[in-house]
Short mmCIF file of C-alpha atoms and ligand atoms in Angstrom, two decimals:
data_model
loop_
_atom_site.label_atom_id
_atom_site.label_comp_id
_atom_site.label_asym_id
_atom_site.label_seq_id
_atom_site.Cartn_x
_atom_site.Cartn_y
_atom_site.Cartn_z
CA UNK A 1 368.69 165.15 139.43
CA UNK A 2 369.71 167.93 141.59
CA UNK A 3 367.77 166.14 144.62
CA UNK A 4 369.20 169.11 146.75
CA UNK A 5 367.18 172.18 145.55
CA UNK A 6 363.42 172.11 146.41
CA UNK A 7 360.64 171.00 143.93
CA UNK A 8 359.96 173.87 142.00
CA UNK A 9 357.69 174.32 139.04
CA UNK A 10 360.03 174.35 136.46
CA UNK A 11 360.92 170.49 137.54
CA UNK A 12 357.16 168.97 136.16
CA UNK A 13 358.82 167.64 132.79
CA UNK A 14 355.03 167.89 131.60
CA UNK A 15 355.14 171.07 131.41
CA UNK A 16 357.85 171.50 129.21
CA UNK A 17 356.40 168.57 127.08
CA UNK A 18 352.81 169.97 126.98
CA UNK A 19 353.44 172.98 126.29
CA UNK A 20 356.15 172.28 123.77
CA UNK A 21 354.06 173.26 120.39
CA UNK A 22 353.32 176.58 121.74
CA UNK A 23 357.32 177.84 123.44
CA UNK A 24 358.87 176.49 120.37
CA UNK A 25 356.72 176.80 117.18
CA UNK A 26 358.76 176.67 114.03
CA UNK A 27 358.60 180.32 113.83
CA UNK A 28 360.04 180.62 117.25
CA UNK A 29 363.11 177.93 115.71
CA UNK A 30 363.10 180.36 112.43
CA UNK A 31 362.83 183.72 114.76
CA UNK A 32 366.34 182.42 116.70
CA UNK A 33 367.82 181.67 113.01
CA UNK A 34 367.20 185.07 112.36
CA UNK A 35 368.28 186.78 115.59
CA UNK A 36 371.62 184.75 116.17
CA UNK A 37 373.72 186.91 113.92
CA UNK A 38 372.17 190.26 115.43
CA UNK A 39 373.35 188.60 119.19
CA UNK A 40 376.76 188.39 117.66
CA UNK A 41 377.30 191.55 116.98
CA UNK A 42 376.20 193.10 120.26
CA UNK A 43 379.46 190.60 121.67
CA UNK A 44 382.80 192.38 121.91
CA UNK A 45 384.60 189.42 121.19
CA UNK A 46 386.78 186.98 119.50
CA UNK A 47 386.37 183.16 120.72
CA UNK A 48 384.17 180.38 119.80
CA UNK A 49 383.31 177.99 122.12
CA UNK A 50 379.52 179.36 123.88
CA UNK A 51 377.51 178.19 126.79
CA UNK A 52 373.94 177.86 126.21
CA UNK A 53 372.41 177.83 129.49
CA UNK A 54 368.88 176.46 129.76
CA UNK A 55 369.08 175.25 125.65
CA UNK A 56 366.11 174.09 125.38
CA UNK A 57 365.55 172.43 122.20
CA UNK A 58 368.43 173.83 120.81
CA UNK A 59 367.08 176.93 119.21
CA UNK A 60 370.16 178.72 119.67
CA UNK A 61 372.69 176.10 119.82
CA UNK A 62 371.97 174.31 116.24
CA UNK A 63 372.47 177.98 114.32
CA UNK A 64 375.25 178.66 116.77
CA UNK A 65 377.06 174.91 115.99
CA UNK A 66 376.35 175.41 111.99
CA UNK A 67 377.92 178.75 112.20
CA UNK A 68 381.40 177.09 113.31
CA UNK A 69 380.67 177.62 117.35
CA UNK A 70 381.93 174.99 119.94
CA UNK A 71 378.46 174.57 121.69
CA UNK A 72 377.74 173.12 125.03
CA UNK A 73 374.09 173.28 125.89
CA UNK A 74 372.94 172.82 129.01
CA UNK A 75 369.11 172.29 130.28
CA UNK A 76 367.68 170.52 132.84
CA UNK A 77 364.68 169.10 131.06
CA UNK A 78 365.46 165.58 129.28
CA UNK A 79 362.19 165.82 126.91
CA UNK A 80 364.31 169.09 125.78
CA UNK A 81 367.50 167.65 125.25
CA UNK A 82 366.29 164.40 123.62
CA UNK A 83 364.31 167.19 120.87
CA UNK A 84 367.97 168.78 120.79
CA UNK A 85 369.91 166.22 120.15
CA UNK A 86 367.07 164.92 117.34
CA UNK A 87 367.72 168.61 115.59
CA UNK A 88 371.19 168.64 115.67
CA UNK A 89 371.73 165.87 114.29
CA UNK A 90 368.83 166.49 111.10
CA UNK A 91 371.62 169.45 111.12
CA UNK A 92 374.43 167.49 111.19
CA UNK A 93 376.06 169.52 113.55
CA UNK A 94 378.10 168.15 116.96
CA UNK A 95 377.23 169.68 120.14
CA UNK A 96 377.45 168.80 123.79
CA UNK A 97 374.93 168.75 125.80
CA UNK A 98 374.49 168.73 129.79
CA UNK A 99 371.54 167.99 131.96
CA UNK A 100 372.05 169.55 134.63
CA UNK A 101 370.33 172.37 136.56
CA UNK A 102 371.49 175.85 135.71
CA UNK A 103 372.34 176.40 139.73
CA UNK A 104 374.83 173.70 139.33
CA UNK A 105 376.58 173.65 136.04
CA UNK A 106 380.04 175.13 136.59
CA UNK A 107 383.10 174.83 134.24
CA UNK A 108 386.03 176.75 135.43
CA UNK A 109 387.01 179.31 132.72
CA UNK A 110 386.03 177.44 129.80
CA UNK A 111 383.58 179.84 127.67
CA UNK A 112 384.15 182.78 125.70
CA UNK A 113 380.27 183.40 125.39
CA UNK A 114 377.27 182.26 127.12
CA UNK A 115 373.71 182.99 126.64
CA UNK A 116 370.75 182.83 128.61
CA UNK A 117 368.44 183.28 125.62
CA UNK A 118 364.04 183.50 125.51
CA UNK A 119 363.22 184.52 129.25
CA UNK A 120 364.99 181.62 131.14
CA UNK A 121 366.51 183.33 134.08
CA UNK A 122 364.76 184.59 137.02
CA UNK A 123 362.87 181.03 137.58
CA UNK A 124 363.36 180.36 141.21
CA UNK A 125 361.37 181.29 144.64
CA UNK A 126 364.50 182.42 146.09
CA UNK A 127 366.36 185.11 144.19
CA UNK A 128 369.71 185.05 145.53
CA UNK A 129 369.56 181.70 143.43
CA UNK A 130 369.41 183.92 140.27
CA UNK A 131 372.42 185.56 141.49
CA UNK A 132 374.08 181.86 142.14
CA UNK A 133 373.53 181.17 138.31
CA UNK A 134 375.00 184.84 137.76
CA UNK A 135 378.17 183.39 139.71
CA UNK A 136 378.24 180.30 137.85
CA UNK A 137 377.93 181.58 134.89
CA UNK A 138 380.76 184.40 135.56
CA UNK A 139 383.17 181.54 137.02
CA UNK A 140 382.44 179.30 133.73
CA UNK A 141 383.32 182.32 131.53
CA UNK A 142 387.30 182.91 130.52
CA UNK A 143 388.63 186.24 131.44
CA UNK A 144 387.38 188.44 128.93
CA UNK A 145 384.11 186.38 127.74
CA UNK A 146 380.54 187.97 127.67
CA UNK A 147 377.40 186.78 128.97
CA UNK A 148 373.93 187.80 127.33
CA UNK A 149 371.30 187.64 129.25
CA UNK A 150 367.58 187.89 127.34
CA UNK A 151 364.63 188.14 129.16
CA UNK A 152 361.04 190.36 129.32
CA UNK A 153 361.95 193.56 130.90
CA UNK A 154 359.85 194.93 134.16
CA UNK A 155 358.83 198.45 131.99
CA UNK A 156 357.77 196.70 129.16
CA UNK A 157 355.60 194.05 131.11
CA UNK A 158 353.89 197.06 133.07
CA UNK A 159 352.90 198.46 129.78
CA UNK A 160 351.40 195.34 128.06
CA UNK A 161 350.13 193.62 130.97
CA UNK A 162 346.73 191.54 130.76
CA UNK A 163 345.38 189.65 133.51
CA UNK A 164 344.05 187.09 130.85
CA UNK A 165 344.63 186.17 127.38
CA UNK A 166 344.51 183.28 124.86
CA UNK A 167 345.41 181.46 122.11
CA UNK A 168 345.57 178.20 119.60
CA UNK A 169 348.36 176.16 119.14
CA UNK A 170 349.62 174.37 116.15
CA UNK A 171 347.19 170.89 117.34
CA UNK A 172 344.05 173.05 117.60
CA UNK A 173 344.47 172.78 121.43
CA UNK A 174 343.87 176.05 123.22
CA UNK A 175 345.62 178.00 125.73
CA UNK A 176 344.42 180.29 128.15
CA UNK A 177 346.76 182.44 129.90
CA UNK A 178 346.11 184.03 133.68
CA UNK A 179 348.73 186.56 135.01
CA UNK A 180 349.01 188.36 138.19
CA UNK A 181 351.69 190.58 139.50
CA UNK A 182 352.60 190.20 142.92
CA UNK A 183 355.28 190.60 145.72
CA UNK A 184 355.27 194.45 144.93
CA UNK A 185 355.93 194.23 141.46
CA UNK A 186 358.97 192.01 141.33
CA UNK A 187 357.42 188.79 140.50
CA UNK A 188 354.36 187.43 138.07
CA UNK A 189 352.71 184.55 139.07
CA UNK A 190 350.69 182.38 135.89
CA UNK A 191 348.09 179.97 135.39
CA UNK A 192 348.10 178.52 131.76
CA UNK A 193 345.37 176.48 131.60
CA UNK A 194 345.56 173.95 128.36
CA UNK A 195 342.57 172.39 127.03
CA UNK A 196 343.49 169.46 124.30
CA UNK A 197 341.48 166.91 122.96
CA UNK A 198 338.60 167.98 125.31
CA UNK A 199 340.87 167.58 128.21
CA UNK A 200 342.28 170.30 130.44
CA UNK A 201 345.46 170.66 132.43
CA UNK A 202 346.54 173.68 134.44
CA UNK A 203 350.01 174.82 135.12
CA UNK A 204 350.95 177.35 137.65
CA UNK A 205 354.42 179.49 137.75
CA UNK A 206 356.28 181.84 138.87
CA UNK A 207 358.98 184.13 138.35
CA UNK A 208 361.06 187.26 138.82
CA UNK A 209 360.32 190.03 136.50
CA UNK A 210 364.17 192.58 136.53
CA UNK A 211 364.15 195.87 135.78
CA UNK A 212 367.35 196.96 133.43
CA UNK A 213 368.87 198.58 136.17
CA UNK A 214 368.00 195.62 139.02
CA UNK A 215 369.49 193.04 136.36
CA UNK A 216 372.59 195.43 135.90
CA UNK A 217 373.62 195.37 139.34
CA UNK A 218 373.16 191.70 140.45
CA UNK A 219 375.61 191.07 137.49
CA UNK A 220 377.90 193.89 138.61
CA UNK A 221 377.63 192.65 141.93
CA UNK A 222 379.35 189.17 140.78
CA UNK A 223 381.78 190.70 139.14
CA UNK A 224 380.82 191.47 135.23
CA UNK A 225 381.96 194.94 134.06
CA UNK A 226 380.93 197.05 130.90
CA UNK A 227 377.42 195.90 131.43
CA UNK A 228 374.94 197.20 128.85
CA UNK A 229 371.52 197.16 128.18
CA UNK A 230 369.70 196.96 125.23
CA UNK A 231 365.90 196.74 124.21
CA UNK A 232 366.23 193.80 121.54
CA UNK A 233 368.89 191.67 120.18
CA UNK A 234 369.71 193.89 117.38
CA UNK A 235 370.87 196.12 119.47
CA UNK A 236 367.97 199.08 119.78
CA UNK A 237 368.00 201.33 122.70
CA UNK A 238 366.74 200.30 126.22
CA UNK A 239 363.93 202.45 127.05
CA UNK A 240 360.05 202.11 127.90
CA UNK A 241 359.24 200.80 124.25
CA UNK A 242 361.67 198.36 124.05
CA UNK A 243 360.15 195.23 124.05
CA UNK A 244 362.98 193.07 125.36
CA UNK A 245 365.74 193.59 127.96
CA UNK A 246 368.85 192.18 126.81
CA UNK A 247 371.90 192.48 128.77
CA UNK A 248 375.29 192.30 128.02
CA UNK A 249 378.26 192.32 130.44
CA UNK A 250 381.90 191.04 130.57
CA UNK A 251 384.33 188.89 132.64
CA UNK A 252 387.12 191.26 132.85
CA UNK A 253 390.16 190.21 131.35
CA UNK A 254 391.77 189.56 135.04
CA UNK A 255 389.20 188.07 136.01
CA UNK A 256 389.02 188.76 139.59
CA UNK A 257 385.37 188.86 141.24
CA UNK A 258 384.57 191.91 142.79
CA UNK A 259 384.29 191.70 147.06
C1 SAM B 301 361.65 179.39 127.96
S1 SAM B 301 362.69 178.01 127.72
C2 SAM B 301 363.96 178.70 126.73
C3 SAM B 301 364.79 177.68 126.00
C4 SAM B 301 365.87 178.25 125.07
N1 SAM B 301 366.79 179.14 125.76
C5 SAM B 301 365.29 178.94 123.87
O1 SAM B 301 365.62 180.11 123.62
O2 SAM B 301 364.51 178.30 123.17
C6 SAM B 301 363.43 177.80 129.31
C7 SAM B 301 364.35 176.61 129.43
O3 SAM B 301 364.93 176.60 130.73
C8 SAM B 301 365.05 175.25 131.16
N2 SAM B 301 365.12 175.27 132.62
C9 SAM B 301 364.15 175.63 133.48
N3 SAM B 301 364.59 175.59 134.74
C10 SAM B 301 365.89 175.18 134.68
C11 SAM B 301 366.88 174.95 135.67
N4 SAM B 301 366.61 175.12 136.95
N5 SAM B 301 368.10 174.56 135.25
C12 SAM B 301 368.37 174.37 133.94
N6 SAM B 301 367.45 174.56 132.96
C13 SAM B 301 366.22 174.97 133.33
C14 SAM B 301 363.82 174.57 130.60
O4 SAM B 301 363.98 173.18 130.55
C15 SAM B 301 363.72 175.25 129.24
O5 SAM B 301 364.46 174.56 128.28
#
């Protein structure tokens, strides 16, 4: 799929896989059950149907679907989708789901919400490609619908940065984390280095670490209006404790894109 864009790291399905136990833990599945209603209510708005761009596993879509949402989730990882469509339907909910890479996916005024939820935007070399999906998503959206965006914020990464850290996953296998900051502080590049069942795999990434203000105007810049920023999904202040940068901003209701 999507033979047109480069290889990037994000396109080694093993990674995804691999890593699976550790990105989405049940907690992390019972931490989204939690948060979805708190999302809601930083939405001024009225419609249903949502966008869940890069779903994953369906974290967001399954409490989204349950909660009377028309859901369209869209990821291009098939190891993610096949776990998504196995948890919908334990949760008996319908939802439609789209591989397809976020650069790509565009449905012409079609969504009243759409969320880009648990750090999954700023993933590519080229950063005018964030601002494609920005377009996208801002073309997919019906005049008046809201995108949230979710991600860690620059000022909270330059507090709690560690060059190295660790842990154990769910299977005993352990994790060892490498981080470096580079390109003048506007990316992070990773190692993770996985060791499981006396074998070890290393994975290397990078990606672009916004600032409030630098995510702000890229989605001003496409046209979204009444952007705000908050420093968690239930709606706390933005600031230098707040340990998430979520931002919220609007299709206006005439929908014309700013030149
Ligand atoms: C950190 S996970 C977050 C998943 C989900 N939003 C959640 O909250 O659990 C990032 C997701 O982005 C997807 N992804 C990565 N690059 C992508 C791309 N270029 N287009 C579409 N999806 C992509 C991955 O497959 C993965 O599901």
């Amino acid at each position: 799929m999507a033979a047109k864009h480069k290889q990037e790291w994000f396109d080694d399905d093993s990674f995804w896989r691999d890593l699976y136990l550790y990105m989405f833990s049940d907690q992390r599945f019972a931490d989204a059950e939690a948060q979805v209603d708190e999302a809601l209510r930083l939405l001024p708005l009225s419609g249903k149907s949502v966008l869940d761009l890069c779903c994953g596993p369906g974290r967001w879509a399954i409490p989204l679907a349950r909660r009377g949402f028309k859901v369209t989730g869209v990821d291009r990882t098939k190891f993610l989708l096949d776990k998504a469509r196995a948890n919908a339907k334990k949760a008996r909910v319908k939802i439609e789901w789209v591989q397809k890479d976020m650069r790509d996916f565009v449905r012409s005024d079609s969504f009243d919400i759409a969320l880009s939820m648990f750090t999954s935007f700023g993933y590519f070399e080229d950063s005018d490609e964030d601002v494609l999906v920005l377009r996208n998503v801002f073309q997919s959206l019906k005049p008046g619908g809201v995108l949230t965006i979710d991600v860690v914020g620059k000022k909270w990464l330059a507090r709690i940065f560690q060059p190295t850290s660790s842990a154990v996953l769910e299977d005993g296998a352990k994790l060892i984390e490498r981080h470096e900051i580079i390109d003048q502080w506007t990316r992070i590049q990773n190692e993770w280095i996985l060791i499981r069942k006396n074998k070890v795999k290393t994975f290397r990434f990078r990606h672009t670490i916004y600032s409030g203000r630098e995510l702000k105007d890229r989605m001003t810049a496409v046209g979204f209006r009444d952007v705000k920023l908050y420093g968690s999904l239930a709606g706390e202040d933005y600031g230098p404790n707040a340990q998430r940068l979520v931002v919220v901003g609007t299709k206006p209701a005439a929908g014309r894109k700013k030149e």
